[in-house]
Structure formats: structure tokens, C-alpha cells
């Protein structure tokens, strides 16, 4: 139950929009509970915390790059997870917001290739078409 409590600590900070504390809690979770069934949720939540921190404060836009890396890593490590397609889309979205449009577009193309016929693939296609 310790891993469950640690995850909820991070989620509580995330819900309160205390992103720095949430990130700290999720990194601590990753370091302490390597074999937990909750590890995918902690990894995704870390990336989401980084993304949200950057969204709220442009001076912290470096966190878009970190979020992009962590979302891509999530999709790679947990490719069969229900959140894998959206994580890969968010990797592209993060890099686009960071300013690396070429890397963003490569992630959008990867979403379409790996996860066709998903809402994330449609959003990726819209991004590539300049609609979204």
C-alpha cells in the first residue's frame, strides 16, 4: 500500500495545481517503486505535471521539452497501455509548444503509424494538416 499512498500524494499535488511538488512526488515514486503496477500512472502523471507547469508559466517552457521526452518514453515503455497513443500525441504537442516543430511533426506521424483509427491519430493528422 505504500506505493498507492505515494501515488496519491503526487496526484493530490497535481489536483491542487502544485506542479513542482507533484513532479517531486512522481520522481520519488519512480525511484522507489520500480516494480509497482502503478508505475505507468506515475510516469504519465509526471509528464502531465511538467506539461501543465510549462502551460502556466512561459518562463518555464523548458518543461515542455521534459514533458515531451517523458510522454514519448511512456509510449515507448507502455505501448499497449490505454494512454499510449495520447501520450505520444502529447509528446508532439509538447515539442511543438517548446518550438521544435520538426520533432513534433515526427511524433504526430508516429501516432498515426502506431495507433491508426484512434482519436489521437485524428488529432495528429489535424495537426499535420494545420487544422488543430
PDB file of C-alpha atoms in Angstrom:
ATOM      1  CA  UNK A   1       0.000   0.000   0.000  1.00  0.00           C
ATOM      2  CA  UNK A   2       2.988   2.307   0.281  1.00  0.00           C
ATOM      3  CA  UNK A   3       3.123   2.727  -3.490  1.00  0.00           C
ATOM      4  CA  UNK A   4      -0.586   3.585  -3.577  1.00  0.00           C
ATOM      5  CA  UNK A   5      -0.108   6.241  -0.886  1.00  0.00           C
ATOM      6  CA  UNK A   6       2.911   7.686  -2.710  1.00  0.00           C
ATOM      7  CA  UNK A   7       0.975   7.913  -5.962  1.00  0.00           C
ATOM      8  CA  UNK A   8      -1.955   9.621  -4.265  1.00  0.00           C
ATOM      9  CA  UNK A   9       0.419  12.118  -2.678  1.00  0.00           C
ATOM     10  CA  UNK A  10       1.554  13.150  -6.145  1.00  0.00           C
ATOM     11  CA  UNK A  11      -1.983  13.180  -7.529  1.00  0.00           C
ATOM     12  CA  UNK A  12      -3.134  15.369  -4.636  1.00  0.00           C
ATOM     13  CA  UNK A  13      -0.449  17.919  -5.508  1.00  0.00           C
ATOM     14  CA  UNK A  14      -1.379  17.652  -9.186  1.00  0.00           C
ATOM     15  CA  UNK A  15      -5.067  18.233  -8.453  1.00  0.00           C
ATOM     16  CA  UNK A  16      -4.106  21.280  -6.368  1.00  0.00           C
ATOM     17  CA  UNK A  17      -2.011  22.551  -9.315  1.00  0.00           C
ATOM     18  CA  UNK A  18       1.102  22.428  -7.186  1.00  0.00           C
ATOM     19  CA  UNK A  19       3.123  21.091 -10.102  1.00  0.00           C
ATOM     20  CA  UNK A  20       6.587  21.323  -8.572  1.00  0.00           C
ATOM     21  CA  UNK A  21       5.538  19.220  -5.587  1.00  0.00           C
ATOM     22  CA  UNK A  22       3.663  16.816  -7.866  1.00  0.00           C
ATOM     23  CA  UNK A  23       6.756  16.327 -10.031  1.00  0.00           C
ATOM     24  CA  UNK A  24       8.873  15.716  -6.942  1.00  0.00           C
ATOM     25  CA  UNK A  25       6.397  13.110  -5.675  1.00  0.00           C
ATOM     26  CA  UNK A  26       6.218  11.309  -9.037  1.00  0.00           C
ATOM     27  CA  UNK A  27      10.015  11.249  -9.434  1.00  0.00           C
ATOM     28  CA  UNK A  28      10.272   9.868  -5.911  1.00  0.00           C
ATOM     29  CA  UNK A  29       7.688   7.227  -6.818  1.00  0.00           C
ATOM     30  CA  UNK A  30       9.669   6.215  -9.915  1.00  0.00           C
ATOM     31  CA  UNK A  31      12.843   5.910  -7.846  1.00  0.00           C
ATOM     32  CA  UNK A  32      11.272   3.875  -5.059  1.00  0.00           C
ATOM     33  CA  UNK A  33       8.687   1.632  -6.735  1.00  0.00           C
ATOM     34  CA  UNK A  34      10.319   0.222  -9.873  1.00  0.00           C
ATOM     35  CA  UNK A  35       8.060  -2.821  -9.978  1.00  0.00           C
ATOM     36  CA  UNK A  36       4.753  -1.303  -8.921  1.00  0.00           C
ATOM     37  CA  UNK A  37       1.662  -1.845 -11.045  1.00  0.00           C
ATOM     38  CA  UNK A  38       1.068   1.883 -10.552  1.00  0.00           C
ATOM     39  CA  UNK A  39       4.334   2.910 -12.216  1.00  0.00           C
ATOM     40  CA  UNK A  40       2.713   3.722 -15.594  1.00  0.00           C
ATOM     41  CA  UNK A  41       0.303   6.138 -13.926  1.00  0.00           C
ATOM     42  CA  UNK A  42       3.142   7.825 -12.040  1.00  0.00           C
ATOM     43  CA  UNK A  43       5.180   8.195 -15.237  1.00  0.00           C
ATOM     44  CA  UNK A  44       2.275   9.670 -17.190  1.00  0.00           C
ATOM     45  CA  UNK A  45       1.401  11.972 -14.305  1.00  0.00           C
ATOM     46  CA  UNK A  46       4.982  13.228 -14.124  1.00  0.00           C
ATOM     47  CA  UNK A  47       4.885  14.186 -17.794  1.00  0.00           C
ATOM     48  CA  UNK A  48       1.454  15.788 -17.368  1.00  0.00           C
ATOM     49  CA  UNK A  49       2.733  17.817 -14.388  1.00  0.00           C
ATOM     50  CA  UNK A  50       5.667  19.078 -16.460  1.00  0.00           C
ATOM     51  CA  UNK A  51       3.331  19.978 -19.322  1.00  0.00           C
ATOM     52  CA  UNK A  52       0.952  21.846 -17.038  1.00  0.00           C
ATOM     53  CA  UNK A  53       3.772  23.742 -15.325  1.00  0.00           C
ATOM     54  CA  UNK A  54       5.004  24.980 -18.701  1.00  0.00           C
ATOM     55  CA  UNK A  55       1.470  25.859 -19.826  1.00  0.00           C
ATOM     56  CA  UNK A  56       1.006  28.075 -16.800  1.00  0.00           C
ATOM     57  CA  UNK A  57       4.309  29.932 -16.946  1.00  0.00           C
ATOM     58  CA  UNK A  58       6.088  30.662 -20.224  1.00  0.00           C
ATOM     59  CA  UNK A  59       9.345  31.297 -18.358  1.00  0.00           C
ATOM     60  CA  UNK A  60       9.282  27.569 -17.590  1.00  0.00           C
ATOM     61  CA  UNK A  61       8.868  26.497 -21.210  1.00  0.00           C
ATOM     62  CA  UNK A  62      11.868  24.152 -20.797  1.00  0.00           C
ATOM     63  CA  UNK A  63       9.384  21.855 -19.085  1.00  0.00           C
ATOM     64  CA  UNK A  64       7.668  21.329 -22.451  1.00  0.00           C
ATOM     65  CA  UNK A  65      10.856  19.600 -23.607  1.00  0.00           C
ATOM     66  CA  UNK A  66      10.928  17.483 -20.452  1.00  0.00           C
ATOM     67  CA  UNK A  67       7.251  16.622 -20.836  1.00  0.00           C
ATOM     68  CA  UNK A  68       7.814  15.675 -24.476  1.00  0.00           C
ATOM     69  CA  UNK A  69      10.632  13.357 -23.506  1.00  0.00           C
ATOM     70  CA  UNK A  70       8.623  11.772 -20.692  1.00  0.00           C
ATOM     71  CA  UNK A  71       5.457  11.337 -22.761  1.00  0.00           C
ATOM     72  CA  UNK A  72       7.485   9.696 -25.538  1.00  0.00           C
ATOM     73  CA  UNK A  73       9.211   7.449 -23.002  1.00  0.00           C
ATOM     74  CA  UNK A  74       5.824   6.460 -21.578  1.00  0.00           C
ATOM     75  CA  UNK A  75       4.542   5.495 -25.004  1.00  0.00           C
ATOM     76  CA  UNK A  76       7.689   3.516 -25.688  1.00  0.00           C
ATOM     77  CA  UNK A  77       7.701   1.706 -22.341  1.00  0.00           C
ATOM     78  CA  UNK A  78       3.955   1.124 -22.139  1.00  0.00           C
ATOM     79  CA  UNK A  79       2.974   0.824 -25.797  1.00  0.00           C
ATOM     80  CA  UNK A  80      -0.060  -1.324 -25.028  1.00  0.00           C
ATOM     81  CA  UNK A  81      -1.364   0.954 -22.280  1.00  0.00           C
ATOM     82  CA  UNK A  82      -4.682   2.684 -22.934  1.00  0.00           C
ATOM     83  CA  UNK A  83      -2.892   6.067 -22.631  1.00  0.00           C
ATOM     84  CA  UNK A  84      -0.022   5.232 -25.021  1.00  0.00           C
ATOM     85  CA  UNK A  85      -1.497   6.908 -28.107  1.00  0.00           C
ATOM     86  CA  UNK A  86      -2.437  10.071 -26.229  1.00  0.00           C
ATOM     87  CA  UNK A  87       0.980  10.182 -24.556  1.00  0.00           C
ATOM     88  CA  UNK A  88       2.661  10.091 -27.950  1.00  0.00           C
ATOM     89  CA  UNK A  89       0.350  12.829 -29.220  1.00  0.00           C
ATOM     90  CA  UNK A  90       1.192  14.904 -26.140  1.00  0.00           C
ATOM     91  CA  UNK A  91       4.889  14.354 -26.831  1.00  0.00           C
ATOM     92  CA  UNK A  92       4.336  16.018 -30.201  1.00  0.00           C
ATOM     93  CA  UNK A  93       2.217  18.735 -28.652  1.00  0.00           C
ATOM     94  CA  UNK A  94       4.888  19.401 -26.019  1.00  0.00           C
ATOM     95  CA  UNK A  95       7.682  19.695 -28.564  1.00  0.00           C
ATOM     96  CA  UNK A  96       5.519  21.925 -30.744  1.00  0.00           C
ATOM     97  CA  UNK A  97       4.921  24.270 -27.818  1.00  0.00           C
ATOM     98  CA  UNK A  98       8.642  24.144 -26.992  1.00  0.00           C
ATOM     99  CA  UNK A  99       9.399  25.259 -30.538  1.00  0.00           C
ATOM    100  CA  UNK A 100      10.810  22.076 -32.079  1.00  0.00           C
ATOM    101  CA  UNK A 101       8.277  21.743 -34.891  1.00  0.00           C
ATOM    102  CA  UNK A 102      10.226  19.085 -36.808  1.00  0.00           C
ATOM    103  CA  UNK A 103      10.357  16.753 -33.798  1.00  0.00           C
ATOM    104  CA  UNK A 104       6.709  17.487 -33.042  1.00  0.00           C
ATOM    105  CA  UNK A 105       5.700  16.529 -36.585  1.00  0.00           C
ATOM    106  CA  UNK A 106       7.674  13.293 -36.354  1.00  0.00           C
ATOM    107  CA  UNK A 107       5.745  12.349 -33.206  1.00  0.00           C
ATOM    108  CA  UNK A 108       2.430  13.197 -34.880  1.00  0.00           C
ATOM    109  CA  UNK A 109       3.369  10.927 -37.808  1.00  0.00           C
ATOM    110  CA  UNK A 110       4.356   8.180 -35.365  1.00  0.00           C
ATOM    111  CA  UNK A 111       0.969   8.390 -33.634  1.00  0.00           C
ATOM    112  CA  UNK A 112      -0.753   7.884 -36.980  1.00  0.00           C
ATOM    113  CA  UNK A 113       1.521   4.968 -37.824  1.00  0.00           C
ATOM    114  CA  UNK A 114       1.419   3.163 -34.463  1.00  0.00           C
ATOM    115  CA  UNK A 115      -2.126   3.975 -33.387  1.00  0.00           C
ATOM    116  CA  UNK A 116      -4.290   4.364 -36.511  1.00  0.00           C
ATOM    117  CA  UNK A 117      -8.014   4.853 -36.088  1.00  0.00           C
ATOM    118  CA  UNK A 118      -7.675   6.434 -32.644  1.00  0.00           C
ATOM    119  CA  UNK A 119      -8.732   9.904 -31.555  1.00  0.00           C
ATOM    120  CA  UNK A 120      -5.035  10.683 -31.006  1.00  0.00           C
ATOM    121  CA  UNK A 121      -4.257   9.727 -34.606  1.00  0.00           C
ATOM    122  CA  UNK A 122      -7.040  12.010 -35.848  1.00  0.00           C
ATOM    123  CA  UNK A 123      -5.735  14.907 -33.744  1.00  0.00           C
ATOM    124  CA  UNK A 124      -2.240  14.206 -35.055  1.00  0.00           C
ATOM    125  CA  UNK A 125      -3.469  14.256 -38.648  1.00  0.00           C
ATOM    126  CA  UNK A 126      -5.260  17.525 -37.954  1.00  0.00           C
ATOM    127  CA  UNK A 127      -2.025  18.950 -36.538  1.00  0.00           C
ATOM    128  CA  UNK A 128      -0.117  17.887 -39.636  1.00  0.00           C
ATOM    129  CA  UNK A 129      -2.831  19.420 -41.808  1.00  0.00           C
ATOM    130  CA  UNK A 130      -2.688  22.655 -39.826  1.00  0.00           C
ATOM    131  CA  UNK A 131      -6.279  22.342 -38.630  1.00  0.00           C
ATOM    132  CA  UNK A 132      -5.912  21.583 -34.918  1.00  0.00           C
TER     133      UNK A 132
END
